[in-house]
GROMACS .gro file of C-alpha atoms in nm:
model
  482
    1ALA     CA    1  -3.602   1.339   2.065
    2ALA     CA    2  -3.490   1.261   2.380
    3ALA     CA    3  -3.302   1.497   2.612
    4GLU     CA    4  -2.950   1.452   2.568
    5PRO     CA    5  -2.771   1.241   2.815
    6PRO     CA    6  -2.474   1.385   3.006
    7LEU     CA    7  -2.151   1.332   2.857
    8ARG     CA    8  -1.913   1.350   3.114
    9TRP     CA    9  -1.707   1.028   2.982
   10GLU     CA   10  -1.348   0.997   2.947
   11PRO     CA   11  -1.247   1.309   2.648
   12ARG     CA   12  -1.022   1.022   2.469
   13CYS     CA   13  -1.296   0.833   2.420
   14ARG     CA   14  -1.557   1.052   2.270
   15GLN     CA   15  -1.245   1.216   2.059
   16GLN     CA   16  -1.201   0.882   1.920
   17LEU     CA   17  -1.557   0.815   1.847
   18ARG     CA   18  -1.603   1.160   1.662
   19HIS     CA   19  -1.334   1.099   1.458
   20LEU     CA   20  -1.481   0.812   1.309
   21GLN     CA   21  -1.785   0.948   1.238
   22ASP     CA   22  -1.580   1.172   1.043
   23GLY     CA   23  -1.597   1.014   0.726
   24ALA     CA   24  -1.456   1.281   0.528
   25ARG     CA   25  -1.140   1.184   0.630
   26ILE     CA   26  -1.148   0.855   0.420
   27ALA     CA   27  -1.189   0.871   0.056
   28ALA     CA   28  -1.282   0.544  -0.144
   29ARG     CA   29  -1.314   0.535  -0.533
   30LEU     CA   30  -1.561   0.336  -0.716
   31PRO     CA   31  -1.382   0.097  -0.905
   32PRO     CA   32  -1.086   0.096  -0.681
   33ARG     CA   33  -0.759   0.127  -0.837
   34LEU     CA   34  -0.545  -0.222  -0.755
   35GLU     CA   35  -0.221  -0.179  -0.896
   36GLY     CA   36   0.060  -0.223  -0.696
   37GLN     CA   37   0.166  -0.428  -0.407
   38TRP     CA   38  -0.060  -0.489  -0.082
   39VAL     CA   39   0.112  -0.618   0.231
   40SER     CA   40  -0.009  -0.734   0.566
   41THR     CA   41   0.102  -0.506   0.854
   42GLY     CA   42   0.143  -0.796   1.103
   43CYS     CA   43   0.063  -1.142   1.191
   44GLU     CA   44  -0.311  -1.222   1.097
   45VAL     CA   45  -0.533  -1.475   1.238
   46ARG     CA   46  -0.787  -1.654   1.036
   47PRO     CA   47  -1.049  -1.916   1.176
   48GLY     CA   48  -0.900  -2.250   1.225
   49PRO     CA   49  -0.697  -2.086   1.344
   50GLU     CA   50  -0.444  -2.045   1.086
   51PHE     CA   51  -0.150  -1.786   1.132
   52LEU     CA   52  -0.003  -1.599   0.791
   53THR     CA   53   0.027  -1.276   0.621
   54ARG     CA   54  -0.009  -1.166   0.249
   55SER     CA   55   0.173  -0.996  -0.006
   56TYR     CA   56  -0.039  -0.950  -0.324
   57LEU     CA   57   0.073  -0.785  -0.638
   58PHE     CA   58  -0.184  -0.650  -0.926
   59TYR     CA   59  -0.080  -0.574  -1.241
   60ALA     CA   60  -0.228  -0.279  -1.501
   61ASN     CA   61  -0.312  -0.597  -1.698
   62ARG     CA   62  -0.559  -0.781  -1.464
   63LEU     CA   63  -0.308  -1.020  -1.381
   64PHE     CA   64  -0.212  -1.088  -0.995
   65LYS     CA   65   0.038  -1.273  -0.812
   66ALA     CA   66  -0.030  -1.345  -0.447
   67TYR     CA   67   0.183  -1.483  -0.138
   68GLN     CA   68   0.017  -1.638   0.147
   69PHE     CA   69   0.288  -1.751   0.396
   70TYR     CA   70   0.148  -1.964   0.679
   71TYR     CA   71   0.292  -2.031   1.031
   72TRP     CA   72   0.268  -2.241   1.325
   73ASP     CA   73   0.295  -1.988   1.575
   74PRO     CA   74   0.069  -1.643   1.625
   75SER     CA   75   0.368  -1.419   1.636
   76CYS     CA   76   0.417  -1.552   1.250
   77ARG     CA   77   0.805  -1.647   1.333
   78ASP     CA   78   0.801  -2.033   1.257
   79PRO     CA   79   0.681  -2.083   0.912
   80SER     CA   80   0.500  -2.398   0.819
   81TYR     CA   81   0.457  -2.364   0.398
   82SER     CA   82   0.395  -2.068   0.148
   83LEU     CA   83   0.166  -2.045  -0.117
   84VAL     CA   84   0.238  -1.838  -0.509
   85ILE     CA   85  -0.094  -1.789  -0.655
   86LYS     CA   86  -0.124  -1.643  -0.996
   87GLY     CA   87  -0.416  -1.560  -1.181
   88LYS     CA   88  -0.637  -1.310  -1.339
   89LEU     CA   89  -0.901  -1.036  -1.175
   90ARG     CA   90  -1.189  -0.826  -1.374
   91LEU     CA   91  -1.354  -0.577  -1.146
   92ARG     CA   92  -1.755  -0.559  -1.208
   93GLN     CA   93  -2.011  -0.344  -1.076
   94ALA     CA   94  -2.049  -0.192  -0.738
   95SER     CA   95  -2.171  -0.447  -0.472
   96TRP     CA   96  -2.536  -0.397  -0.444
   97ILE     CA   97  -2.543  -0.610  -0.092
   98THR     CA   98  -2.236  -0.453   0.067
   99ARG     CA   99  -2.239  -0.066   0.022
  100GLY     CA  100  -1.896   0.109  -0.086
  101ALA     CA  101  -1.758  -0.255  -0.192
  102THR     CA  102  -1.682  -0.356  -0.578
  103GLU     CA  103  -1.767  -0.706  -0.701
  104ALA     CA  104  -1.506  -0.880  -0.866
  105ASP     CA  105  -1.440  -1.213  -1.085
  106TYR     CA  106  -1.101  -1.371  -1.071
  107HIS     CA  107  -0.955  -1.697  -1.239
  108LEU     CA  108  -0.662  -1.878  -1.095
  109HIS     CA  109  -0.408  -1.982  -1.330
  110LYS     CA  110  -0.164  -2.170  -1.128
  111VAL     CA  111  -0.134  -2.234  -0.732
  112GLY     CA  112   0.223  -2.347  -0.595
  113ILE     CA  113   0.357  -2.465  -0.245
  114VAL     CA  114   0.661  -2.427  -0.113
  115PHE     CA  115   0.727  -2.622   0.239
  116HIS     CA  116   0.978  -2.498   0.496
  117SER     CA  117   1.031  -2.795   0.719
  118GLN     CA  118   0.980  -3.201   0.673
  119LYS     CA  119   0.686  -3.178   0.911
  120ALA     CA  120   0.524  -2.935   0.707
  121MET     CA  121   0.570  -3.127   0.377
  122ARG     CA  122   0.411  -3.445   0.579
  123GLU     CA  123   0.123  -3.313   0.727
  124VAL     CA  124  -0.002  -3.101   0.393
  125ALA     CA  125   0.040  -3.428   0.200
  126SER     CA  126  -0.151  -3.654   0.429
  127TRP     CA  127  -0.423  -3.378   0.431
  128ILE     CA  128  -0.414  -3.398   0.033
  129ASN     CA  129  -0.374  -3.767   0.009
  130GLN     CA  130  -0.677  -3.878   0.240
  131THR     CA  131  -0.935  -3.582   0.113
  132SER     CA  132  -0.870  -3.503  -0.246
  133GLY     CA  133  -1.000  -3.662  -0.543
  134GLU     CA  134  -0.792  -3.921  -0.753
  135GLY     CA  135  -0.600  -3.695  -0.926
  136CYS     CA  136  -0.458  -3.579  -0.625
  137SER     CA  137  -0.417  -3.903  -0.442
  138GLY     CA  138  -0.026  -3.958  -0.541
  139PHE     CA  139   0.016  -3.579  -0.497
  140LEU     CA  140   0.333  -3.645  -0.229
  141ARG     CA  141   0.459  -4.010  -0.184
  142PRO     CA  142   0.445  -4.116   0.171
  143GLY     CA  143   0.820  -4.074   0.322
  144ARG     CA  144   0.903  -3.819   0.030
  145THR     CA  145   1.217  -3.623   0.171
  146TRP     CA  146   1.164  -3.246   0.225
  147ALA     CA  147   1.371  -3.077  -0.032
  148PRO     CA  148   1.420  -2.691   0.075
  149GLY     CA  149   1.281  -2.449  -0.208
  150ALA     CA  150   1.114  -2.690  -0.402
  151LEU     CA  151   0.789  -2.567  -0.560
  152TYR     CA  152   0.493  -2.825  -0.589
  153GLU     CA  153   0.188  -2.752  -0.837
  154LEU     CA  154  -0.137  -2.767  -0.629
  155LEU     CA  155  -0.345  -2.599  -0.907
  156SER     CA  156  -0.331  -2.581  -1.284
  157ALA     CA  157  -0.570  -2.398  -1.515
  158LYS     CA  158  -0.397  -2.598  -1.801
  159THR     CA  159  -0.392  -2.930  -1.696
  160GLU     CA  160  -0.729  -2.881  -1.477
  161ARG     CA  161  -0.597  -3.019  -1.161
  162ASP     CA  162  -0.695  -2.879  -0.825
  163CYS     CA  163  -0.546  -2.986  -0.498
  164THR     CA  164  -0.630  -2.703  -0.284
  165ALA     CA  165  -0.974  -2.822  -0.110
  166ALA     CA  166  -0.759  -3.002   0.131
  167LEU     CA  167  -0.599  -2.712   0.271
  168GLY     CA  168  -0.905  -2.526   0.273
  169PHE     CA  169  -0.778  -2.287   0.021
  170ALA     CA  170  -1.015  -2.055  -0.166
  171MET     CA  171  -0.938  -1.687  -0.319
  172HIS     CA  172  -1.313  -1.585  -0.289
  173GLU     CA  173  -1.174  -1.284  -0.078
  174LEU     CA  174  -1.083  -1.145  -0.428
  175SER     CA  175  -1.474  -1.143  -0.549
  176LEU     CA  176  -1.535  -0.814  -0.283
  177VAL     CA  177  -1.330  -0.526  -0.277
  178ARG     CA  178  -1.285  -0.195  -0.127
  179VAL     CA  179  -0.958   0.055  -0.148
  180GLU     CA  180  -1.004   0.317   0.113
  181LYS     CA  181  -0.719   0.644   0.139
  182HIS     CA  182  -0.694   0.861   0.442
  183HIS     CA  183  -0.407   1.074   0.564
  184GLN     CA  184  -0.225   1.009   0.893
  185PRO     CA  185  -0.059   1.284   1.064
  186LEU     CA  186   0.322   1.292   1.118
  187LEU     CA  187   0.434   1.166   1.426
  188GLN     CA  188   0.727   1.428   1.497
  189PRO     CA  189   0.614   1.723   1.703
  190GLN     CA  190   0.795   1.945   1.489
  191GLN     CA  191   0.675   1.819   1.164
  192SER     CA  192   0.344   1.962   0.974
  193GLY     CA  193   0.130   1.789   0.753
  194SER     CA  194   0.065   1.420   0.680
  195ARG     CA  195   0.127   1.131   0.469
  196LEU     CA  196  -0.125   0.894   0.231
  197VAL     CA  197  -0.253   0.605   0.345
  198GLU     CA  198  -0.394   0.337   0.152
  199GLU     CA  199  -0.559   0.001   0.260
  200LEU     CA  200  -0.711  -0.283   0.056
  201TYR     CA  201  -1.024  -0.443   0.220
  202LEU     CA  202  -1.079  -0.798   0.100
  203GLY     CA  203  -1.383  -1.010   0.114
  204ASP     CA  204  -1.418  -1.205   0.441
  205ILE     CA  205  -1.305  -1.598   0.542
  206HIS     CA  206  -1.610  -1.783   0.684
  207THR     CA  207  -1.582  -1.904   1.021
  208GLU     CA  208  -1.688  -2.228   0.942
  209TRP     CA  209  -1.394  -2.453   0.765
  210VAL     CA  210  -1.635  -2.647   0.525
  211GLU     CA  211  -1.840  -2.328   0.435
  212ARG     CA  212  -1.522  -2.130   0.321
  213LEU     CA  213  -1.477  -2.316   0.009
  214HIS     CA  214  -1.796  -2.186  -0.130
  215TYR     CA  215  -1.876  -1.886   0.086
  216ARG     CA  216  -1.953  -1.556  -0.109
  217PRO     CA  217  -1.828  -1.263   0.113
  218THR     CA  218  -2.009  -0.973   0.251
  219GLY     CA  219  -1.805  -0.843   0.485
  220TYR     CA  220  -1.395  -0.798   0.521
  221GLN     CA  221  -1.116  -0.918   0.663
  222ARG     CA  222  -0.788  -0.734   0.821
  223PRO     CA  223  -0.720  -0.474   0.547
  224LEU     CA  224  -0.377  -0.477   0.346
  225GLN     CA  225  -0.205  -0.184   0.295
  226SER     CA  226  -0.005  -0.040   0.026
  227ALA     CA  227   0.397  -0.125   0.003
  228VAL     CA  228   0.441   0.258  -0.070
  229HIS     CA  229   0.189   0.414   0.086
  230HIS     CA  230   0.127   0.243   0.453
  231VAL     CA  231   0.121   0.358   0.814
  232HIS     CA  232   0.448   0.452   0.968
  233PRO     CA  233   0.598   0.306   1.188
  234CYS     CA  234   0.574  -0.071   1.025
  235PRO     CA  235   0.808  -0.274   1.088
  236ALA     CA  236   0.651  -0.592   0.932
  237CYS     CA  237   0.573  -0.393   0.608
  238GLY     CA  238   0.922  -0.382   0.466
  239ILE     CA  239   0.999  -0.749   0.580
  240ILE     CA  240   0.691  -0.883   0.418
  241TYR     CA  241   0.739  -0.705   0.102
  242ARG     CA  242   1.066  -0.828   0.025
  243ALA     CA  243   0.961  -1.202   0.092
  244ASP     CA  244   0.880  -1.446  -0.164
  245GLU     CA  245   0.776  -1.805  -0.154
  246HIS     CA  246   1.133  -1.950  -0.076
  247HIS     CA  247   1.209  -1.660   0.180
  248PRO     CA  248   0.899  -1.627   0.389
  249PRO     CA  249   0.885  -1.308   0.633
  250ILE     CA  250   0.984  -1.361   0.954
  251LEU     CA  251   0.819  -1.114   1.196
  252PRO     CA  252   0.987  -0.915   1.468
  253ILE     CA  253   0.941  -1.021   1.820
  254ARG     CA  254   0.660  -0.875   2.018
  255ALA     CA  255   0.656  -0.892   2.389
  256GLN     CA  256   0.336  -1.087   2.532
  257LEU     CA  257   0.119  -0.891   2.706
  258PRO     CA  258  -0.097  -0.993   3.006
  259MET     CA  259  -0.507  -0.953   2.986
  260GLN     CA  260  -0.550  -0.630   3.121
  261LEU     CA  261  -0.926  -0.584   3.049
  262SER     CA  262  -1.017  -0.288   3.302
  263GLY     CA  263  -1.066   0.047   3.114
  264SER     CA  264  -1.253   0.178   2.822
  265TRP     CA  265  -1.175   0.043   2.430
  266VAL     CA  266  -1.323   0.186   2.137
  267SER     CA  267  -1.319   0.075   1.746
  268THR     CA  268  -1.037   0.237   1.525
  269HIS     CA  269  -1.261   0.258   1.224
  270CYS     CA  270  -1.593   0.184   1.108
  271GLU     CA  271  -1.651  -0.193   1.117
  272VAL     CA  272  -1.814  -0.384   0.870
  273ARG     CA  273  -1.959  -0.743   0.946
  274PRO     CA  274  -2.132  -1.006   0.684
  275ALA     CA  275  -2.442  -0.952   0.645
  276VAL     CA  276  -2.433  -0.574   0.540
  277LEU     CA  277  -2.370  -0.422   0.911
  278PHE     CA  278  -2.148  -0.121   0.974
  279LEU     CA  279  -2.064  -0.028   1.315
  280THR     CA  280  -1.858   0.112   1.585
  281ARG     CA  281  -1.821  -0.047   1.939
  282TYR     CA  282  -1.737   0.102   2.264
  283PHE     CA  283  -1.691  -0.146   2.565
  284ILE     CA  284  -1.618  -0.048   2.948
  285PHE     CA  285  -1.457  -0.312   3.156
  286HIS     CA  286  -1.449  -0.303   3.554
  287SER     CA  287  -1.259  -0.552   3.675
  288ASN     CA  288  -1.302  -0.508   4.048
  289ASN     CA  289  -1.634  -0.688   4.031
  290HIS     CA  290  -1.582  -0.871   3.664
  291THR     CA  291  -1.897  -0.654   3.515
  292TRP     CA  292  -1.923  -0.480   3.152
  293GLU     CA  293  -2.077  -0.258   2.951
  294GLY     CA  294  -2.094  -0.236   2.540
  295TYR     CA  295  -2.252   0.004   2.304
  296TYR     CA  296  -2.284  -0.064   1.944
  297TYR     CA  297  -2.346   0.178   1.683
  298HIS     CA  298  -2.514   0.088   1.401
  299TYR     CA  299  -2.497   0.248   1.058
  300SER     CA  300  -2.668   0.211   0.726
  301ASP     CA  301  -2.340   0.325   0.546
  302PRO     CA  302  -1.961   0.225   0.534
  303LEU     CA  303  -1.832   0.530   0.670
  304CYS     CA  304  -2.060   0.531   0.990
  305LYS     CA  305  -2.215   0.858   0.934
  306GLN     CA  306  -2.589   0.748   0.888
  307PRO     CA  307  -2.728   0.585   1.221
  308THR     CA  308  -2.989   0.309   1.201
  309PHE     CA  309  -2.976   0.202   1.591
  310THR     CA  310  -2.800   0.154   1.895
  311ILE     CA  311  -2.764  -0.125   2.110
  312TYR     CA  312  -2.622  -0.084   2.518
  313ALA     CA  313  -2.597  -0.431   2.667
  314SER     CA  314  -2.425  -0.511   3.043
  315GLY     CA  315  -2.354  -0.791   3.233
  316HIS     CA  316  -2.066  -1.000   3.405
  317TYR     CA  317  -1.757  -1.208   3.267
  318THR     CA  318  -1.574  -1.473   3.379
  319GLN     CA  319  -1.211  -1.471   3.509
  320GLY     CA  320  -0.982  -1.538   3.195
  321ILE     CA  321  -0.784  -1.856   3.097
  322PRO     CA  322  -0.546  -1.917   2.850
  323SER     CA  323  -0.697  -2.063   2.536
  324SER     CA  324  -0.558  -2.442   2.424
  325LYS     CA  325  -0.676  -2.385   2.045
  326VAL     CA  326  -0.553  -2.028   1.994
  327ARG     CA  327  -0.226  -1.955   2.132
  328GLY     CA  328  -0.194  -1.594   2.268
  329GLY     CA  329  -0.559  -1.597   2.306
  330THR     CA  330  -0.773  -1.595   2.616
  331GLU     CA  331  -1.091  -1.748   2.695
  332LEU     CA  332  -1.385  -1.587   2.879
  333ALA     CA  333  -1.754  -1.611   2.896
  334PHE     CA  334  -1.975  -1.330   2.933
  335LYS     CA  335  -2.303  -1.300   3.028
  336VAL     CA  336  -2.570  -1.053   2.910
  337THR     CA  337  -2.802  -0.971   3.139
  338GLN     CA  338  -2.950  -0.617   3.058
  339ALA     CA  339  -2.990  -0.444   2.701
  340ARG     CA  340  -3.115  -0.134   2.583
  341VAL     CA  341  -3.209  -0.008   2.220
  342THR     CA  342  -3.260   0.330   2.064
  343PRO     CA  343  -3.359   0.314   1.723
  344MET     CA  344  -3.222   0.607   1.497
  345ASP     CA  345  -3.431   0.610   1.210
  346GLN     CA  346  -3.809   0.562   1.072
  347VAL     CA  347  -3.734   0.243   0.913
  348THR     CA  348  -3.623   0.081   1.226
  349VAL     CA  349  -3.876   0.251   1.414
  350MET     CA  350  -4.150   0.135   1.196
  351MET     CA  351  -4.010  -0.248   1.186
  352LEU     CA  352  -3.970  -0.199   1.612
  353ASN     CA  353  -4.332  -0.084   1.640
  354SER     CA  354  -4.474  -0.375   1.396
  355SER     CA  355  -4.303  -0.652   1.595
  356GLU     CA  356  -4.501  -0.935   1.745
  357PRO     CA  357  -4.656  -0.746   2.101
  358GLY     CA  358  -4.452  -0.842   2.410
  359SER     CA  359  -4.126  -0.963   2.204
  360CYS     CA  360  -3.923  -0.604   2.202
  361GLY     CA  361  -3.998  -0.346   2.461
  362LEU     CA  362  -4.355  -0.195   2.496
  363THR     CA  363  -4.570  -0.250   2.214
  364SER     CA  364  -4.578   0.026   1.951
  365SER     CA  365  -4.424   0.284   2.157
  366TRP     CA  366  -4.078   0.326   1.965
  367SER     CA  367  -3.998   0.645   1.846
  368ALA     CA  368  -3.651   0.790   1.703
  369GLY     CA  369  -3.406   0.866   1.923
  370VAL     CA  370  -3.567   0.759   2.228
  371GLU     CA  371  -3.384   0.480   2.418
  372GLN     CA  372  -3.607   0.183   2.557
  373ASP     CA  373  -3.487  -0.104   2.783
  374ILE     CA  374  -3.566  -0.444   2.641
  375THR     CA  375  -3.471  -0.662   2.978
  376PRO     CA  376  -3.840  -0.678   3.067
  377THR     CA  377  -3.935  -0.858   2.726
  378ASN     CA  378  -3.614  -1.067   2.765
  379GLY     CA  379  -3.457  -0.910   2.463
  380CYS     CA  380  -3.584  -0.785   2.127
  381LEU     CA  381  -3.715  -1.102   1.871
  382ALA     CA  382  -3.693  -0.861   1.580
  383LEU     CA  383  -3.341  -0.773   1.635
  384GLY     CA  384  -3.235  -1.136   1.754
  385ILE     CA  385  -3.164  -1.019   2.123
  386LYS     CA  386  -3.213  -1.262   2.374
  387LEU     CA  387  -3.156  -1.219   2.717
  388PRO     CA  388  -3.011  -1.353   2.966
  389HIS     CA  389  -2.740  -1.483   2.737
  390THR     CA  390  -2.412  -1.666   2.787
  391GLU     CA  391  -2.153  -1.608   2.503
  392TYR     CA  392  -1.804  -1.772   2.525
  393GLU     CA  393  -1.546  -1.546   2.408
  394LEU     CA  394  -1.220  -1.513   2.276
  395PHE     CA  395  -0.990  -1.213   2.374
  396LYS     CA  396  -0.623  -1.094   2.304
  397THR     CA  397  -0.469  -0.789   2.385
  398GLU     CA  398  -0.132  -0.654   2.187
  399GLN     CA  399   0.040  -0.326   2.164
  400ASP     CA  400   0.059  -0.119   1.855
  401THR     CA  401   0.368   0.035   1.678
  402LYS     CA  402   0.303   0.340   1.911
  403ASP     CA  403   0.268   0.169   2.243
  404ARG     CA  404  -0.095   0.203   2.251
  405SER     CA  405  -0.331  -0.101   2.366
  406LEU     CA  406  -0.516  -0.293   2.144
  407LEU     CA  407  -0.818  -0.545   2.227
  408TYR     CA  408  -0.892  -0.827   1.969
  409VAL     CA  409  -1.247  -0.938   2.055
  410GLY     CA  410  -1.354  -1.302   1.885
  411GLU     CA  411  -1.503  -1.283   1.530
  412ARG     CA  412  -1.886  -1.334   1.519
  413PRO     CA  413  -2.009  -1.644   1.326
  414THR     CA  414  -2.016  -1.554   0.964
  415ASP     CA  415  -2.410  -1.721   0.991
  416GLY     CA  416  -2.469  -1.470   1.232
  417SER     CA  417  -2.539  -1.722   1.496
  418SER     CA  418  -2.400  -1.649   1.837
  419PRO     CA  419  -2.110  -1.836   2.018
  420ASP     CA  420  -2.357  -1.971   2.300
  421SER     CA  421  -2.149  -2.269   2.377
  422PRO     CA  422  -1.807  -2.373   2.407
  423ASP     CA  423  -1.752  -2.586   2.116
  424LYS     CA  424  -1.891  -2.222   1.897
  425ARG     CA  425  -1.599  -2.019   2.082
  426PRO     CA  426  -1.411  -1.811   1.800
  427THR     CA  427  -1.081  -1.898   1.659
  428SER     CA  428  -0.996  -1.558   1.506
  429TYR     CA  429  -1.071  -1.197   1.616
  430GLN     CA  430  -1.241  -0.879   1.509
  431ALA     CA  431  -1.092  -0.582   1.432
  432PRO     CA  432  -0.884  -0.426   1.706
  433LEU     CA  433  -1.044  -0.163   1.951
  434ILE     CA  434  -0.809   0.111   2.096
  435GLN     CA  435  -0.815   0.133   2.472
  436CYS     CA  436  -0.912   0.498   2.533
  437ALA     CA  437  -0.927   0.458   2.931
  438GLY     CA  438  -0.758   0.320   3.209
  439ALA     CA  439  -0.934   0.168   3.500
  440SER     CA  440  -0.890   0.486   3.724
  441GLU     CA  441  -1.066   0.675   3.414
  442GLU     CA  442  -1.368   0.496   3.372
  443PHE     CA  443  -1.715   0.651   3.327
  444SER     CA  444  -2.018   0.393   3.303
  445ASN     CA  445  -2.285   0.647   3.229
  446TYR     CA  446  -2.446   0.623   2.872
  447VAL     CA  447  -2.233   0.734   2.592
  448SER     CA  448  -2.459   0.882   2.301
  449LEU     CA  449  -2.323   0.950   1.940
  450LYS     CA  450  -2.678   1.028   1.777
  451TYR     CA  451  -2.624   1.397   1.867
  452LEU     CA  452  -2.241   1.432   1.884
  453GLY     CA  453  -2.170   1.744   1.623
  454LYS     CA  454  -2.532   1.825   1.553
  455LYS     CA  455  -2.664   2.142   1.716
  456ASP     CA  456  -3.052   2.239   1.654
  457ALA     CA  457  -3.147   2.606   1.607
  458ASN     CA  458  -3.037   2.714   1.977
  459GLY     CA  459  -2.704   2.582   1.926
  460ASN     CA  460  -2.742   2.262   2.124
  461GLU     CA  461  -2.678   1.948   2.025
  462ALA     CA  462  -2.976   1.778   1.890
  463LEU     CA  463  -3.067   1.442   1.648
  464LYS     CA  464  -3.070   1.515   1.297
  465PRO     CA  465  -3.264   1.233   1.097
  466PHE     CA  466  -3.078   1.056   0.836
  467PRO     CA  467  -3.208   0.847   0.534
  468VAL     CA  468  -3.154   0.478   0.497
  469ALA     CA  469  -3.150   0.255   0.233
  470PHE     CA  470  -3.376  -0.041   0.183
  471LEU     CA  471  -3.064  -0.255   0.256
  472LEU     CA  472  -3.114  -0.221   0.617
  473PHE     CA  473  -3.412  -0.463   0.610
  474ILE     CA  474  -3.163  -0.698   0.481
  475ALA     CA  475  -2.921  -0.641   0.734
  476LEU     CA  476  -3.189  -0.679   1.008
  477LEU     CA  477  -3.328  -1.033   0.848
  478PHE     CA  478  -2.948  -1.169   0.884
  479LEU     CA  479  -2.872  -1.001   1.261
  480ARG     CA  480  -2.827  -1.202   1.518
  481TRP     CA  481  -2.652  -1.012   1.803
  482ASP     CA  482  -2.752  -1.245   2.079
   0.00000   0.00000   0.00000
């Protein structure tokens, strides 16, 4: 193994990354228990963009009732329409594609819609009348007056009527399920102990509108939390819990933060991307010269304990401008000019060593735990990395309920491609990163997670190899990190 790089970087960043590696803090039962009510913890952004909150209730007899509340604005304060969805869910076997998830079958019985303004009614009726089949062409007559509280049927299993396609509506998110439990330390210094937090991860929504109706998820969207066991404080949780289709939640006003990228940002949990990728991220932004560095730690398991490979990338970025398409977001362009790769297990080493000569670092020279610069070969074909490369990004900063700064980076295209042109710029976000160091605390030297917490016989931090599932091959086939 290579010598341990110096770890003189900001202690809070290191502490957060160590915390993510401590998978024992998280329990995930297979199959999961879904009974009870699960709610959004804030305003969610789906590709499009769509702004919504969700409240899902699962009964012991497998029936469910789900609310989806849609809004005109990214603060979820101006409701457009609400959907009430009823059906039945049957959990099946553990997913062989997405480790840690359970596959499920669902059947929709009814979907109803309540409009919250004449504008919303007119717009949705126009979509349905233009794009639906013969059975839906007369869903609402032109000029029909909005009736507050009126429920209109979009889907009925009994009459075999389905007018939901025009809304881009599908509940395929229910076909991939995971429940995680962990304990949140009590906030008050004088209190000891912790409280239980339960999170429900449902399947991701495809970033391409035309694909979402038949896409079967392999990743997750932002988790819902148990209405009983959720993080504290959560101003939105109670509001969403008490809402229904006639009384959509109006979330509290939140201050708009200016885009301040400077400093260091790190993942808040082990992240899952479509095509079987588990990873954590660590970014450093230098606003004085608009340069950036990013570390992508890839793993083969949903607790991010079994490393497969690490990517380091760097370059520069443009001055941000407000997004005209996604209110509250900022558009930037990122140039990737340098990259290094560290394989962390023998499967990745074998794959890189068998790659086409001259396409990924020095031919047949890879070994576990040893970093190699792939800039001279213009990237790494086997990992889908091309250099130099420009990506058109969407960023957003927020503060959480504990006044910590969060950074949302644009969601990656579901098909594994790259947002390498302005028309492919994201319209939704990945899981947030949390700021672990400000601009004055930046450290740009190499951050290595592969040794953290691992000791050799002499007490020094050393590499401990992990076994990796054959699924990594599948993940690498789909990976497009460019």
